[in-house]
Short mmCIF file of C-alpha atoms in Angstrom, two decimals:
data_model
loop_
_atom_site.label_atom_id
_atom_site.label_comp_id
_atom_site.label_asym_id
_atom_site.label_seq_id
_atom_site.Cartn_x
_atom_site.Cartn_y
_atom_site.Cartn_z
CA MET K 206 -80.35 23.69 -51.44
CA TYR K 207 -79.39 24.86 -47.98
CA SER K 208 -80.61 21.56 -46.51
CA LEU K 209 -77.87 19.77 -48.47
CA ILE K 210 -75.25 22.28 -47.36
CA LYS K 211 -76.45 22.02 -43.77
CA SER K 212 -76.20 18.22 -43.85
CA PHE K 213 -72.54 18.56 -44.76
CA LEU K 214 -71.83 21.31 -42.25
CA PHE K 215 -73.56 19.47 -39.42
CA LEU K 216 -71.07 16.64 -39.81
CA MET K 217 -68.44 19.03 -38.42
CA PRO K 218 -68.11 20.38 -34.90
CA ALA K 219 -70.31 23.47 -34.64
CA GLU K 220 -67.57 26.07 -34.25
CA ARG K 221 -65.54 24.64 -37.12
CA ALA K 222 -68.64 24.63 -39.35
CA HIS K 223 -69.16 28.30 -38.54
CA HIS K 224 -65.64 29.21 -39.63
CA VAL K 225 -65.89 27.10 -42.82
CA THR K 226 -69.19 28.77 -43.74
CA THR K 227 -68.08 32.33 -43.14
CA ARG K 228 -64.75 31.88 -44.94
CA LEU K 229 -66.50 30.32 -47.91
CA LEU K 230 -68.99 33.16 -48.03
CA ASN K 231 -66.17 35.70 -47.85
CA THR K 232 -64.40 33.98 -50.75
CA LEU K 233 -67.51 33.64 -52.89
CA SER K 234 -68.54 37.26 -52.41
CA LYS K 235 -65.22 38.42 -53.90
CA ILE K 236 -65.84 36.57 -57.18
CA PRO K 237 -67.12 39.00 -59.84
CA GLY K 238 -70.86 38.72 -60.22
CA VAL K 239 -71.48 36.50 -57.18
CA SER K 240 -72.45 39.38 -54.90
CA SER K 241 -75.12 40.44 -57.42
CA ILE K 242 -76.48 36.88 -57.54
CA LEU K 243 -76.62 36.70 -53.73
CA ARG K 244 -78.43 40.02 -53.51
CA ALA K 245 -80.93 38.95 -56.15
CA MET K 246 -81.60 35.73 -54.22
CA PHE K 247 -81.89 37.07 -50.69
CA HIS K 248 -82.66 40.80 -50.66
CA ARG K 249 -86.20 42.10 -50.41
CA ASN K 250 -86.25 45.85 -50.81
CA HIS K 251 -89.41 47.88 -50.30
CA ALA K 252 -90.20 51.22 -48.71
CA LEU K 253 -92.80 49.55 -46.47
CA LEU K 254 -90.08 47.43 -44.85
CA GLU K 255 -88.04 50.45 -43.78
CA ARG K 256 -87.94 51.31 -40.08
CA GLU K 257 -86.69 54.44 -38.34
CA LEU K 258 -85.50 53.95 -34.79
CA PHE K 259 -83.28 56.01 -32.46
CA GLY K 260 -82.31 58.27 -35.35
CA LEU K 261 -81.27 55.49 -37.74
CA LYS K 262 -83.10 54.37 -40.88
CA PHE K 263 -83.11 50.59 -41.28
CA PRO K 264 -83.85 49.20 -44.78
CA ASN K 265 -85.73 46.30 -43.18
CA PRO K 266 -86.37 45.07 -39.62
CA VAL K 267 -84.33 41.84 -39.74
CA GLY K 268 -80.83 42.03 -38.26
CA LEU K 269 -78.00 39.64 -37.47
CA ALA K 270 -77.46 39.25 -33.73
CA ALA K 271 -74.10 39.69 -32.04
CA GLY K 272 -71.90 36.61 -31.76
CA PHE K 273 -71.95 35.58 -35.40
CA ASP K 274 -69.41 38.15 -36.61
CA LYS K 275 -67.45 38.91 -33.46
CA ASN K 276 -64.54 40.71 -35.12
CA ALA K 277 -66.21 42.47 -38.08
CA GLU K 278 -64.60 39.98 -40.44
CA HIS K 279 -67.64 39.22 -42.58
CA LEU K 280 -69.54 42.49 -43.02
CA HIS K 281 -68.89 42.77 -46.76
CA ALA K 282 -70.08 39.21 -47.37
CA MET K 283 -73.02 39.25 -44.96
CA GLN K 284 -74.48 42.46 -46.37
CA HIS K 285 -75.39 40.56 -49.56
CA LEU K 286 -77.78 38.25 -47.66
CA GLY K 287 -80.46 40.85 -47.05
CA PHE K 288 -79.94 41.89 -43.43
CA GLY K 289 -81.28 45.28 -42.43
CA PHE K 290 -78.43 45.66 -39.95
CA ILE K 291 -75.58 43.64 -38.44
CA GLU K 292 -74.32 43.68 -34.87
CA ILE K 293 -70.69 42.80 -34.29
CA GLY K 294 -69.07 41.60 -31.06
CA THR K 295 -69.14 41.11 -28.22
CA ILE K 296 -65.94 43.17 -28.28
CA THR K 297 -63.69 43.69 -25.25
CA PRO K 298 -60.90 46.29 -24.92
CA LYS K 299 -58.19 43.64 -25.18
CA GLY K 300 -58.35 40.50 -27.28
CA GLN K 301 -58.98 37.27 -25.42
CA PRO K 302 -59.22 33.60 -26.48
CA GLY K 303 -62.47 32.85 -24.67
CA ASN K 304 -63.26 29.55 -23.00
CA PRO K 305 -61.61 26.23 -23.92
CA LYS K 306 -63.00 24.28 -26.88
CA PRO K 307 -65.39 22.64 -27.51
CA ARG K 308 -67.68 25.52 -26.55
CA LEU K 309 -70.45 25.51 -29.15
CA PHE K 310 -72.94 22.64 -29.38
CA ARG K 311 -76.01 21.80 -31.44
CA LEU K 312 -79.23 20.42 -29.98
CA LYS K 313 -80.74 19.34 -33.29
CA LYS K 314 -83.97 17.97 -31.87
CA ASP K 315 -84.64 21.36 -30.28
CA ASN K 316 -83.37 23.54 -33.14
CA ALA K 317 -81.10 25.05 -30.53
CA LEU K 318 -77.49 25.83 -29.67
CA ILE K 319 -75.59 25.91 -26.41
CA ASN K 320 -72.53 28.14 -26.34
CA ARG K 321 -69.98 29.06 -23.72
CA MET K 322 -67.71 31.04 -26.01
CA GLY K 323 -66.66 33.49 -23.30
CA PHE K 324 -66.34 36.71 -25.33
CA ASN K 325 -63.61 35.33 -27.59
CA ASN K 326 -62.55 38.25 -29.79
CA GLU K 327 -59.51 40.09 -31.08
CA GLY K 328 -60.12 43.30 -29.15
CA THR K 329 -60.93 46.85 -30.22
CA GLU K 330 -57.74 47.64 -32.16
CA ALA K 331 -58.04 44.69 -34.55
CA THR K 332 -61.77 45.31 -34.98
CA ILE K 333 -61.26 48.98 -35.79
CA LYS K 334 -58.82 48.11 -38.57
CA ARG K 335 -61.61 46.19 -40.31
CA LEU K 336 -64.31 48.74 -39.52
CA LYS K 337 -62.32 51.42 -41.28
CA ASN K 338 -63.21 49.54 -44.47
CA ARG K 339 -66.79 48.64 -43.51
CA PRO K 340 -69.58 48.77 -46.10
CA LYS K 341 -70.83 52.34 -46.30
CA ASN K 342 -74.51 51.48 -46.78
CA LEU K 343 -74.81 48.98 -43.93
CA ILE K 344 -75.95 49.77 -40.38
CA VAL K 345 -73.45 48.24 -37.95
CA GLY K 346 -73.95 47.96 -34.20
CA GLY K 347 -71.13 47.44 -31.73
CA ASN K 348 -71.80 45.03 -28.87
CA ILE K 349 -69.35 45.69 -26.03
CA GLY K 350 -68.37 43.80 -22.86
CA LYS K 351 -65.66 43.57 -20.25
CA ASN K 352 -62.54 41.42 -20.32
CA LYS K 353 -62.68 38.24 -18.26
CA VAL K 354 -59.75 39.33 -16.08
CA THR K 355 -61.36 42.68 -15.26
CA PRO K 356 -63.15 42.57 -11.89
CA ASN K 357 -66.71 43.88 -11.81
CA GLU K 358 -65.54 46.82 -9.68
CA GLU K 359 -63.51 48.02 -12.68
CA ALA K 360 -65.97 47.00 -15.41
CA VAL K 361 -67.07 50.57 -16.17
CA SER K 362 -63.55 51.37 -17.37
CA ASP K 363 -63.62 48.49 -19.87
CA TYR K 364 -66.96 49.56 -21.31
CA LEU K 365 -65.86 53.19 -21.57
CA ASN K 366 -62.62 52.19 -23.30
CA SER K 367 -64.47 50.17 -25.95
CA PHE K 368 -67.10 52.90 -26.32
CA ASP K 369 -64.45 55.54 -26.98
CA ALA K 370 -62.40 53.34 -29.31
CA LEU K 371 -65.33 52.19 -31.46
CA PHE K 372 -67.34 55.42 -31.38
CA ALA K 373 -66.36 56.65 -34.83
CA TYR K 374 -66.86 53.27 -36.50
CA VAL K 375 -70.26 51.89 -35.45
CA ASP K 376 -73.79 53.28 -35.72
CA TYR K 377 -75.09 52.20 -32.32
CA PHE K 378 -73.82 50.47 -29.17
CA VAL K 379 -75.12 47.51 -27.20
CA VAL K 380 -74.07 47.03 -23.58
CA ASN K 381 -73.76 43.31 -22.90
CA VAL K 382 -74.06 42.47 -19.22
CA SER K 383 -76.24 39.41 -19.79
CA SER K 384 -73.95 36.72 -21.21
CA PRO K 385 -73.79 33.71 -18.88
CA ASN K 386 -70.31 32.77 -20.10
CA THR K 387 -68.13 35.36 -18.35
CA PRO K 388 -67.87 34.79 -14.58
CA ASP K 389 -70.04 37.18 -12.53
CA LEU K 390 -70.92 39.31 -15.58
CA ARG K 391 -74.66 39.01 -14.97
CA GLN K 392 -74.19 40.64 -11.58
CA LEU K 393 -73.81 43.89 -13.52
CA GLN K 394 -77.54 43.63 -14.30
CA ASP K 395 -78.26 44.40 -10.64
CA LYS K 396 -79.72 47.82 -10.01
CA GLU K 397 -76.77 49.73 -8.54
CA PRO K 398 -73.95 48.52 -10.83
CA LEU K 399 -76.16 48.82 -13.90
CA MET K 400 -77.15 52.37 -13.03
CA GLU K 401 -73.48 53.28 -12.60
CA LEU K 402 -72.45 51.61 -15.86
CA LEU K 403 -75.19 53.06 -18.06
CA GLY K 404 -74.96 56.45 -16.38
CA SER K 405 -71.21 56.57 -17.04
CA LEU K 406 -71.67 55.61 -20.70
CA GLN K 407 -74.37 58.21 -21.20
CA LYS K 408 -72.22 60.88 -19.57
CA ARG K 409 -69.39 60.01 -21.93
CA ASN K 410 -71.86 59.96 -24.83
CA SER K 411 -73.05 63.47 -23.96
CA GLU K 412 -69.47 64.72 -24.21
CA LYS K 413 -69.24 63.64 -27.86
CA GLN K 414 -69.95 66.07 -30.66
CA ALA K 415 -72.73 63.82 -31.97
CA GLN K 416 -74.19 61.14 -29.71
CA LYS K 417 -74.67 57.47 -30.63
CA PRO K 418 -77.63 55.32 -29.58
CA ILE K 419 -76.93 53.04 -26.60
CA LEU K 420 -78.98 49.90 -25.99
CA LEU K 421 -78.93 47.36 -23.17
CA LYS K 422 -79.01 43.62 -23.89
CA ILE K 423 -80.79 41.71 -21.14
CA ALA K 424 -81.16 38.06 -20.13
CA PRO K 425 -84.43 36.14 -20.49
CA ASP K 426 -84.02 34.82 -16.94
CA LEU K 427 -84.89 38.06 -15.14
CA THR K 428 -87.88 38.31 -12.82
CA ASN K 429 -90.58 40.93 -13.35
CA THR K 430 -89.16 42.85 -10.41
CA GLN K 431 -85.75 42.90 -12.09
CA LEU K 432 -87.34 43.98 -15.36
CA ASP K 433 -89.07 46.82 -13.50
CA ASP K 434 -85.68 47.88 -12.13
CA ILE K 435 -84.22 47.85 -15.63
CA LEU K 436 -87.09 49.95 -16.97
CA HIS K 437 -86.47 52.43 -14.16
CA ILE K 438 -82.74 52.55 -14.95
CA ILE K 439 -83.43 53.05 -18.66
CA SER K 440 -85.73 55.94 -17.80
CA GLU K 441 -83.21 57.49 -15.42
CA THR K 442 -80.16 57.14 -17.68
CA LYS K 443 -82.12 57.88 -20.86
CA ILE K 444 -80.40 55.19 -22.91
CA ASP K 445 -82.05 54.52 -26.24
CA GLY K 446 -83.49 51.02 -26.00
CA VAL K 447 -83.20 47.37 -25.07
CA ILE K 448 -82.40 44.08 -26.79
CA ALA K 449 -84.49 41.21 -25.45
CA CYS K 450 -83.10 38.68 -25.00
CA ASN K 451 -79.70 37.03 -24.66
CA THR K 452 -79.28 33.27 -24.16
CA THR K 453 -80.79 31.47 -21.18
CA ILE K 454 -79.19 29.33 -18.50
CA SER K 455 -82.42 27.34 -18.19
CA ARG K 456 -82.68 23.82 -19.61
CA GLU K 457 -86.43 23.43 -19.13
CA GLY K 458 -88.58 21.79 -21.79
CA LEU K 459 -85.81 20.36 -23.95
CA ILE K 460 -86.47 17.38 -26.22
CA THR K 461 -82.79 16.43 -26.36
CA GLU K 462 -81.85 13.62 -23.99
CA PHE K 463 -80.96 14.80 -20.49
CA SER K 464 -77.70 12.83 -20.56
CA LYS K 465 -76.51 14.68 -23.65
CA VAL K 466 -77.44 18.07 -22.25
CA LYS K 467 -75.72 17.25 -18.97
CA ALA K 468 -72.59 16.12 -20.82
CA ILE K 469 -72.44 19.44 -22.70
CA GLY K 470 -72.46 21.31 -19.41
CA ALA K 471 -72.65 25.04 -18.81
CA GLY K 472 -73.46 27.64 -21.43
CA GLY K 473 -76.18 29.85 -22.84
CA LEU K 474 -79.07 28.15 -24.63
CA SER K 475 -80.48 29.80 -27.76
CA GLY K 476 -83.00 28.94 -30.45
CA GLN K 477 -86.50 27.49 -30.20
CA PRO K 478 -86.41 26.76 -26.43
CA VAL K 479 -86.00 30.47 -25.62
CA ARG K 480 -88.70 31.65 -28.05
CA ALA K 481 -91.62 31.85 -25.64
CA LYS K 482 -89.64 33.37 -22.78
CA SER K 483 -88.07 36.12 -24.90
CA THR K 484 -91.49 36.99 -26.34
CA GLU K 485 -92.89 37.14 -22.82
CA VAL K 486 -90.14 39.56 -21.77
CA ILE K 487 -90.77 41.76 -24.83
CA ARG K 488 -94.50 41.85 -24.12
CA TYR K 489 -93.89 42.76 -20.48
CA LEU K 490 -91.54 45.60 -21.40
CA ARG K 491 -93.92 46.92 -24.04
CA ASP K 492 -96.91 46.83 -21.70
CA LYS K 493 -94.92 48.87 -19.19
CA ASN K 494 -93.44 51.33 -21.69
CA LYS K 495 -95.24 52.03 -24.97
CA GLU K 496 -92.40 54.13 -26.42
CA LEU K 497 -89.29 52.12 -25.54
CA PRO K 498 -87.37 50.94 -28.64
CA ILE K 499 -87.07 47.15 -28.43
CA ILE K 500 -85.07 44.75 -30.58
CA GLY K 501 -86.47 41.25 -30.20
CA VAL K 502 -84.30 38.15 -30.45
CA GLY K 503 -84.71 34.54 -29.37
CA GLY K 504 -86.10 31.55 -31.24
CA ILE K 505 -86.87 33.34 -34.50
CA ASP K 506 -86.70 30.71 -37.23
CA GLY K 507 -89.49 31.69 -39.60
CA PRO K 508 -92.13 34.31 -40.43
CA GLU K 509 -94.49 33.15 -37.67
CA SER K 510 -91.96 33.47 -34.85
CA ALA K 511 -90.71 36.77 -36.30
CA LYS K 512 -94.20 38.28 -36.36
CA GLU K 513 -94.80 36.94 -32.85
CA LYS K 514 -91.97 39.15 -31.61
CA ILE K 515 -93.26 42.17 -33.55
CA LEU K 516 -96.82 41.72 -32.27
CA ALA K 517 -95.44 41.45 -28.73
CA GLY K 518 -93.85 44.87 -29.17
CA ALA K 519 -90.47 44.52 -30.90
CA ASN K 520 -89.61 47.34 -33.33
CA LEU K 521 -86.80 45.33 -34.93
CA ILE K 522 -85.73 41.70 -34.69
CA GLN K 523 -82.45 39.78 -34.82
CA ILE K 524 -81.65 36.20 -35.77
CA TYR K 525 -78.73 33.87 -35.08
CA THR K 526 -79.61 30.27 -34.24
CA GLY K 527 -82.52 30.29 -36.69
CA PHE K 528 -80.09 31.52 -39.33
CA VAL K 529 -77.84 28.52 -38.61
CA TYR K 530 -80.70 26.03 -38.93
CA GLN K 531 -82.69 27.66 -41.75
CA GLY K 532 -80.03 29.38 -43.85
CA PRO K 533 -79.95 32.80 -45.51
CA ALA K 534 -83.34 32.38 -47.24
CA LEU K 535 -84.84 32.95 -43.78
CA ILE K 536 -84.20 36.69 -44.04
CA ARG K 537 -86.10 37.09 -47.29
CA ARG K 538 -88.93 34.82 -46.10
CA ILE K 539 -89.45 36.96 -43.00
CA ASN K 540 -89.34 40.21 -44.94
CA GLN K 541 -91.72 38.85 -47.59
CA SER K 542 -94.18 37.81 -44.92
CA ILE K 543 -94.02 41.16 -43.12
CA LEU K 544 -94.51 42.98 -46.38
CA LYS K 545 -97.48 40.80 -47.32
CA ASP K 546 -99.18 41.59 -44.01
CA ILE K 547 -98.59 45.32 -44.44
CA LYS K 548 -99.98 45.32 -47.96
#
């Protein structure tokens, strides 16, 4: 059924198709009885699927990655599709429009997307208004970043502002310094600025009555030396884990015609082309640190690629591009496969 829906959606520009899909899902989920039908179709509940990580109990290991629901607009609808957790954002202190459109592109031959959204979001105040009415039984992570106009020298202030504002409304935080679509943002992954940023967030976290888990989202384009630095920083700052990985700036190995890729231009590549690299990063991190909580993301579009991430060392996984190409049945298929292997 989803293949027919996808055929229709893929006739539209990618960003417009996203908005049509999410609005339709929001509308359908409000019709009496539809939410029960969706849950019956897509949920797979079993005690063996439950995971406990950084003090939170996840009903299953399959989450929705940041970027899909930037402003917490779709939590009530998306919870019916079987996700074990949903990550909102990236959220910046002040709302911003992001980069000019078009800024989201499909590479159908590669089962991939290129985006240069640029942290388009409505800011913390608008997001909080929705989070006050968030589903009570859903784990929600808050992915935070800096505003485009904020220089890197003042980035810590932006992250602290969002951390303080969202603290009461999300279950864990993700520090995004790895998006390629905000100028110079990835420079914050360097050792000194990253130590300052994570150290400042942890200090603020320690001042709260009850602390929240803080994770770092990293790029798949880092060298092993840079990954070693990040592991050292994680150990020093005692943050709770890492999400590996964000989108890549690489265009290696694509099937799509070079001319089309060149015409699209800059942006982060996600989906199948980043699968191997993200798994490699996860395996490297796990080999270096047996206890580090890792959420794996990148190129997961079926049970095989999901289990690949888990075998490499991921405790939980997230999907986005695979969800676009495969539809909501993907979540149940992955959970069914994991459960079958456990049994």
